[in-house]
Amino acid sequence: MILNKLVKKQKGFTLIELMIVVTIVGILAAIAVPNYKWGIIRAKEAVLRENLYNMRNVLDQFFADQGKFPDSLDELVEKKYMKSIPNDPITGKPEWDVMPPPDLGQVVSEEKGLGNVYDVKSTSSLVGSNGIPYGQW
């Protein structure tokens, strides 16, 4: 008879045990969520760096082949230097700030011109994890 009472008392969890488990899960979630958010930001920044690097390389290739910079980013797609203009991962849109070429004092033919796209930058006004605005990368 005593054995039956002991067996019945040991079924299930007590309220205090459940509260401890819920507290531990809450603490783990509080630690994991900020790390997850920083991971997403770092991933977007890595994609931004890669997109800028690739587009700048394509601009250099275009200049080496054509003797001028493109008039727009769309010209890179039209002339098959790129399949498409990549999205800015920070804004989520394929929109980029384009910088015109500096005046290098070069003699440029009237028909060719020097082009309008010397460099590209993000259109985002947010600041990166390194403290530098994305538009200055």
CSV table of C-alpha atoms in Angstrom, one decimal:
chain,number,residue,atom,x,y,z
A,1,MET,CA,0.0,0.0,0.0
A,2,ILE,CA,2.8,2.4,0.8
A,3,LEU,CA,4.5,1.5,-2.4
A,4,ASN,CA,1.4,2.5,-4.4
A,5,LYS,CA,1.3,5.9,-2.8
A,6,LEU,CA,5.0,6.6,-3.6
A,7,VAL,CA,4.4,5.6,-7.3
A,8,LYS,CA,1.4,7.9,-7.6
A,9,LYS,CA,3.3,10.9,-6.1
A,10,GLN,CA,6.2,10.6,-8.7
A,11,LYS,CA,4.0,11.1,-11.8
A,12,GLY,CA,4.3,14.4,-13.7
A,13,PHE,CA,6.2,17.6,-12.9
A,14,THR,CA,5.6,20.0,-10.1
A,15,LEU,CA,4.9,23.6,-10.7
A,16,ILE,CA,8.3,24.7,-9.5
A,17,GLU,CA,10.0,22.4,-12.0
A,18,LEU,CA,8.0,23.7,-14.9
A,19,MET,CA,8.8,27.3,-13.8
A,20,ILE,CA,12.5,26.6,-13.7
A,21,VAL,CA,12.4,25.0,-17.2
A,22,VAL,CA,10.5,28.0,-18.6
A,23,THR,CA,12.9,30.4,-17.0
A,24,ILE,CA,15.9,28.6,-18.5
A,25,VAL,CA,14.3,28.5,-22.0
A,26,GLY,CA,13.6,32.3,-21.6
A,27,ILE,CA,17.2,33.0,-20.7
A,28,LEU,CA,18.5,31.0,-23.7
A,29,ALA,CA,16.1,32.8,-26.0
A,30,ALA,CA,17.2,36.2,-24.7
A,31,ILE,CA,20.8,35.3,-25.5
A,32,ALA,CA,20.1,33.8,-28.9
A,33,VAL,CA,17.8,36.4,-30.5
A,34,PRO,CA,20.3,39.3,-30.5
A,35,ASN,CA,23.0,37.0,-31.9
A,36,TYR,CA,20.6,36.0,-34.6
A,37,LYS,CA,19.9,39.6,-35.5
A,38,TRP,CA,23.6,40.5,-35.6
A,39,GLY,CA,24.2,37.4,-37.8
A,40,ILE,CA,21.6,38.7,-40.3
A,41,ILE,CA,23.2,42.2,-40.4
A,42,ARG,CA,26.7,40.7,-40.9
A,43,ALA,CA,25.4,38.5,-43.7
A,44,LYS,CA,23.8,41.5,-45.5
A,45,GLU,CA,27.0,43.5,-45.1
A,46,ALA,CA,29.0,40.6,-46.6
A,47,VAL,CA,26.6,40.5,-49.6
A,48,LEU,CA,26.9,44.3,-50.0
A,49,ARG,CA,30.7,44.1,-50.0
A,50,GLU,CA,30.6,41.3,-52.6
A,51,ASN,CA,28.2,43.2,-54.8
A,52,LEU,CA,30.2,46.4,-54.7
A,53,TYR,CA,33.4,44.5,-55.4
A,54,ASN,CA,31.9,42.7,-58.4
A,55,MET,CA,30.3,45.8,-59.9
A,56,ARG,CA,33.5,47.8,-59.5
A,57,ASN,CA,35.4,45.0,-61.2
A,58,VAL,CA,32.9,45.0,-64.1
A,59,LEU,CA,33.2,48.8,-64.4
A,60,ASP,CA,37.0,48.3,-64.7
A,61,GLN,CA,36.5,45.6,-67.3
A,62,PHE,CA,34.1,47.8,-69.3
A,63,PHE,CA,36.5,50.7,-69.3
A,64,ALA,CA,39.4,48.4,-70.4
A,65,ASP,CA,37.3,47.1,-73.3
A,66,GLN,CA,35.4,50.2,-74.3
A,67,GLY,CA,37.8,53.0,-73.4
A,68,LYS,CA,35.1,54.7,-71.5
A,69,PHE,CA,32.8,54.1,-68.5
A,70,PRO,CA,29.2,53.1,-69.1
A,71,ASP,CA,26.5,55.8,-69.3
A,72,SER,CA,24.3,53.8,-66.9
A,73,LEU,CA,24.3,50.5,-65.0
A,74,ASP,CA,21.8,49.2,-67.5
A,75,GLU,CA,24.5,49.4,-70.2
A,76,LEU,CA,26.5,46.8,-68.3
A,77,VAL,CA,23.5,44.4,-68.7
A,78,GLU,CA,22.8,45.4,-72.3
A,79,LYS,CA,26.4,44.7,-73.3
A,80,LYS,CA,26.5,41.4,-71.4
A,81,TYR,CA,29.0,42.4,-68.7
A,82,MET,CA,26.4,41.5,-66.1
A,83,LYS,CA,23.3,39.3,-66.1
A,84,SER,CA,21.4,41.8,-64.0
A,85,ILE,CA,21.9,44.6,-61.7
A,86,PRO,CA,22.2,43.1,-58.2
A,87,ASN,CA,19.9,44.2,-55.3
A,88,ASP,CA,21.4,46.3,-52.6
A,89,PRO,CA,21.0,43.9,-49.7
A,90,ILE,CA,20.4,46.8,-47.2
A,91,THR,CA,17.6,48.4,-49.2
A,92,GLY,CA,16.4,45.3,-51.0
A,93,LYS,CA,16.2,47.1,-54.3
A,94,PRO,CA,18.5,47.1,-57.4
A,95,GLU,CA,19.1,50.8,-56.9
A,96,TRP,CA,22.7,52.2,-56.5
A,97,ASP,CA,24.2,55.7,-56.2
A,98,VAL,CA,26.5,56.2,-59.2
A,99,MET,CA,29.5,58.4,-59.2
A,100,PRO,CA,30.7,60.2,-62.4
A,101,PRO,CA,34.3,59.8,-63.4
A,102,PRO,CA,36.7,62.5,-62.0
A,103,ASP,CA,38.1,65.0,-64.4
A,104,LEU,CA,41.5,63.5,-65.2
A,105,GLY,CA,42.4,66.2,-67.8
A,106,GLN,CA,42.1,63.5,-70.5
A,107,VAL,CA,41.3,64.4,-74.0
A,108,VAL,CA,38.0,62.6,-74.7
A,109,SER,CA,36.5,62.2,-78.1
A,110,GLU,CA,33.1,63.9,-78.6
A,111,GLU,CA,31.4,60.7,-79.9
A,112,LYS,CA,32.7,58.4,-77.2
A,113,GLY,CA,32.6,60.6,-74.1
A,114,LEU,CA,33.9,59.4,-70.7
A,115,GLY,CA,30.7,57.8,-69.5
A,116,ASN,CA,28.7,58.5,-66.4
A,117,VAL,CA,29.3,55.6,-64.0
A,118,TYR,CA,32.8,55.5,-62.5
A,119,ASP,CA,31.8,54.0,-59.1
A,120,VAL,CA,28.8,52.7,-57.3
A,121,LYS,CA,27.7,53.0,-53.7
A,122,SER,CA,24.7,51.9,-51.6
A,123,THR,CA,21.7,54.2,-51.5
A,124,SER,CA,21.1,53.4,-47.8
A,125,SER,CA,21.6,56.1,-45.2
A,126,LEU,CA,22.1,53.5,-42.4
A,127,VAL,CA,25.4,53.1,-40.6
A,128,GLY,CA,27.2,49.7,-40.9
A,129,SER,CA,28.5,47.7,-38.0
A,130,ASN,CA,32.0,49.2,-38.6
A,131,GLY,CA,30.6,52.7,-37.9
A,132,ILE,CA,30.8,53.8,-41.6
A,133,PRO,CA,27.6,54.6,-43.4
A,134,TYR,CA,26.8,52.1,-46.2
A,135,GLY,CA,26.8,54.9,-48.7
A,136,GLN,CA,30.5,55.4,-48.1
A,137,TRP,CA,31.6,51.8,-48.6
